[in-house]
Short mmCIF file of C-alpha atoms in Angstrom, two decimals:
data_model
loop_
_atom_site.label_atom_id
_atom_site.label_comp_id
_atom_site.label_asym_id
_atom_site.label_seq_id
_atom_site.Cartn_x
_atom_site.Cartn_y
_atom_site.Cartn_z
CA UNK A 1 -0.01 -0.07 0.00
CA UNK A 2 2.85 2.38 0.78
CA UNK A 3 4.35 1.87 -2.66
CA UNK A 4 0.99 2.67 -4.24
CA UNK A 5 0.65 5.82 -2.15
CA UNK A 6 4.18 6.84 -2.88
CA UNK A 7 3.60 6.24 -6.65
CA UNK A 8 0.48 8.41 -6.53
CA UNK A 9 2.32 11.12 -4.59
CA UNK A 10 5.20 11.03 -7.10
CA UNK A 11 2.75 11.25 -10.01
CA UNK A 12 1.21 14.24 -8.31
CA UNK A 13 4.62 15.85 -7.85
CA UNK A 14 5.36 15.32 -11.62
CA UNK A 15 2.04 16.85 -12.44
CA UNK A 16 2.94 20.00 -10.26
CA UNK A 17 6.27 20.16 -12.11
CA UNK A 18 4.65 19.96 -15.51
CA UNK A 19 2.08 22.59 -14.53
CA UNK A 20 4.89 24.80 -13.24
CA UNK A 21 6.79 24.37 -16.54
CA UNK A 22 3.71 25.23 -18.55
CA UNK A 23 3.12 28.42 -16.48
CA UNK A 24 6.95 29.24 -16.56
CA UNK A 25 6.89 29.10 -20.32
CA UNK A 26 4.62 32.21 -20.48
CA UNK A 27 5.92 33.98 -17.34
CA UNK A 28 8.60 36.72 -17.44
CA UNK A 29 12.00 35.60 -15.98
CA UNK A 30 12.82 36.68 -12.53
CA UNK A 31 16.11 35.97 -10.80
CA UNK A 32 15.62 37.55 -7.46
CA UNK A 33 12.85 37.41 -4.77
CA UNK A 34 10.58 40.30 -4.23
CA UNK A 35 11.18 42.25 -1.01
CA UNK A 36 7.47 42.24 -0.16
CA UNK A 37 6.87 38.48 -0.35
CA UNK A 38 4.73 37.39 2.52
CA UNK A 39 7.10 35.50 4.98
CA UNK A 40 4.67 32.59 5.53
CA UNK A 41 4.56 31.99 1.76
CA UNK A 42 8.30 31.39 1.52
CA UNK A 43 8.36 28.27 3.71
CA UNK A 44 7.76 24.61 3.27
CA UNK A 45 4.24 25.03 4.53
CA UNK A 46 3.63 27.89 2.18
CA UNK A 47 4.94 25.83 -0.82
CA UNK A 48 2.81 22.88 0.33
CA UNK A 49 -0.33 24.92 0.59
CA UNK A 50 0.27 26.52 -2.79
CA UNK A 51 1.03 23.24 -4.51
CA UNK A 52 -2.00 21.51 -2.97
CA UNK A 53 -4.34 24.30 -4.23
CA UNK A 54 -2.82 24.14 -7.70
CA UNK A 55 -3.08 20.27 -7.72
CA UNK A 56 -6.73 20.46 -6.62
CA UNK A 57 -7.60 22.85 -9.46
CA UNK A 58 -5.50 21.03 -11.93
CA UNK A 59 -7.25 17.76 -10.88
CA UNK A 60 -10.69 19.24 -11.52
CA UNK A 61 -9.55 20.71 -14.91
CA UNK A 62 -7.95 17.35 -15.99
CA UNK A 63 -11.16 15.44 -14.97
CA UNK A 64 -13.07 17.75 -17.25
CA UNK A 65 -10.57 17.39 -20.09
CA UNK A 66 -9.72 13.62 -20.37
CA UNK A 67 -7.52 14.06 -23.47
CA UNK A 68 -5.31 16.50 -21.63
CA UNK A 69 -5.37 14.21 -18.71
CA UNK A 70 -4.13 11.27 -20.76
CA UNK A 71 -1.36 13.38 -22.34
CA UNK A 72 0.03 14.47 -18.94
CA UNK A 73 -0.39 11.08 -17.31
CA UNK A 74 1.55 9.45 -20.22
CA UNK A 75 4.21 12.18 -20.08
CA UNK A 76 4.86 11.51 -16.47
CA UNK A 77 6.39 8.16 -17.35
CA UNK A 78 8.32 9.19 -20.45
CA UNK A 79 11.87 10.36 -20.79
CA UNK A 80 12.13 14.15 -20.27
CA UNK A 81 12.67 15.01 -23.94
CA UNK A 82 9.85 12.77 -25.18
CA UNK A 83 7.49 14.08 -22.40
CA UNK A 84 8.24 17.74 -23.35
CA UNK A 85 7.58 17.09 -27.06
CA UNK A 86 4.32 15.21 -26.31
CA UNK A 87 2.98 17.88 -23.97
CA UNK A 88 4.05 20.76 -26.29
CA UNK A 89 2.52 19.00 -29.24
CA UNK A 90 -0.83 18.55 -27.44
CA UNK A 91 -1.04 22.09 -26.14
CA UNK A 92 -0.02 23.81 -29.45
CA UNK A 93 -3.28 22.38 -30.74
CA UNK A 94 -5.25 23.30 -27.61
CA UNK A 95 -4.12 26.78 -26.70
CA UNK A 96 -7.34 27.48 -24.74
CA UNK A 97 -6.46 24.63 -22.39
CA UNK A 98 -2.88 25.78 -22.20
CA UNK A 99 -4.09 29.29 -21.13
CA UNK A 100 -6.42 27.72 -18.51
CA UNK A 101 -3.58 25.54 -17.06
CA UNK A 102 -1.13 28.42 -17.00
CA UNK A 103 -3.70 30.36 -14.93
CA UNK A 104 -4.09 27.36 -12.64
CA UNK A 105 -0.36 27.03 -12.18
CA UNK A 106 0.32 30.82 -11.78
CA UNK A 107 0.39 30.63 -8.00
CA UNK A 108 3.46 28.32 -8.35
CA UNK A 109 5.14 30.87 -10.70
CA UNK A 110 4.27 33.75 -8.30
CA UNK A 111 5.75 31.78 -5.40
CA UNK A 112 9.00 31.12 -7.40
CA UNK A 113 9.25 34.86 -8.33
CA UNK A 114 8.31 36.17 -4.93
CA UNK A 115 10.39 33.83 -2.83
CA UNK A 116 13.19 32.79 -5.11
CA UNK A 117 12.28 29.11 -4.74
CA UNK A 118 11.41 26.44 -7.23
CA UNK A 119 10.99 22.84 -6.52
CA UNK A 120 11.42 20.26 -9.33
CA UNK A 121 9.16 17.12 -9.65
CA UNK A 122 12.23 15.02 -8.83
CA UNK A 123 12.79 17.06 -5.55
CA UNK A 124 9.21 16.59 -4.61
CA UNK A 125 9.14 12.90 -5.38
CA UNK A 126 12.35 12.41 -3.27
CA UNK A 127 10.84 14.25 -0.38
CA UNK A 128 7.72 12.22 -0.54
CA UNK A 129 9.54 8.99 -0.80
CA UNK A 130 11.62 9.90 2.23
CA UNK A 131 8.71 10.89 4.42
CA UNK A 132 6.53 7.94 3.37
CA UNK A 133 9.02 5.30 4.64
#
């Protein structure tokens, strides 16, 4: 059961990473944190709360868009270059869905820009693996 839970958490972490990448593709580059970022946001708890909100909204969106759900689900198990190509190929043909997902993922981009932190899917998966043992 733990392996199944860990696998689901890792898939969720990968989804957060993909959504963050989708949002980052349209966001302006920022290399330094904003001075006025709320201190509570720039913590592990703040990141967790932000990521859980994004995942919840993304889950609802993907439930309503099964084709996008299939593309992102498949991409989570592909090599990085193949996953990127697959996701880009799908969303080039579905710009309205891309725009919606970018909006859903925007809080992650905001957190990255405000706090100067970004967490990769691999880092999240390793963290989840560590705490689930």
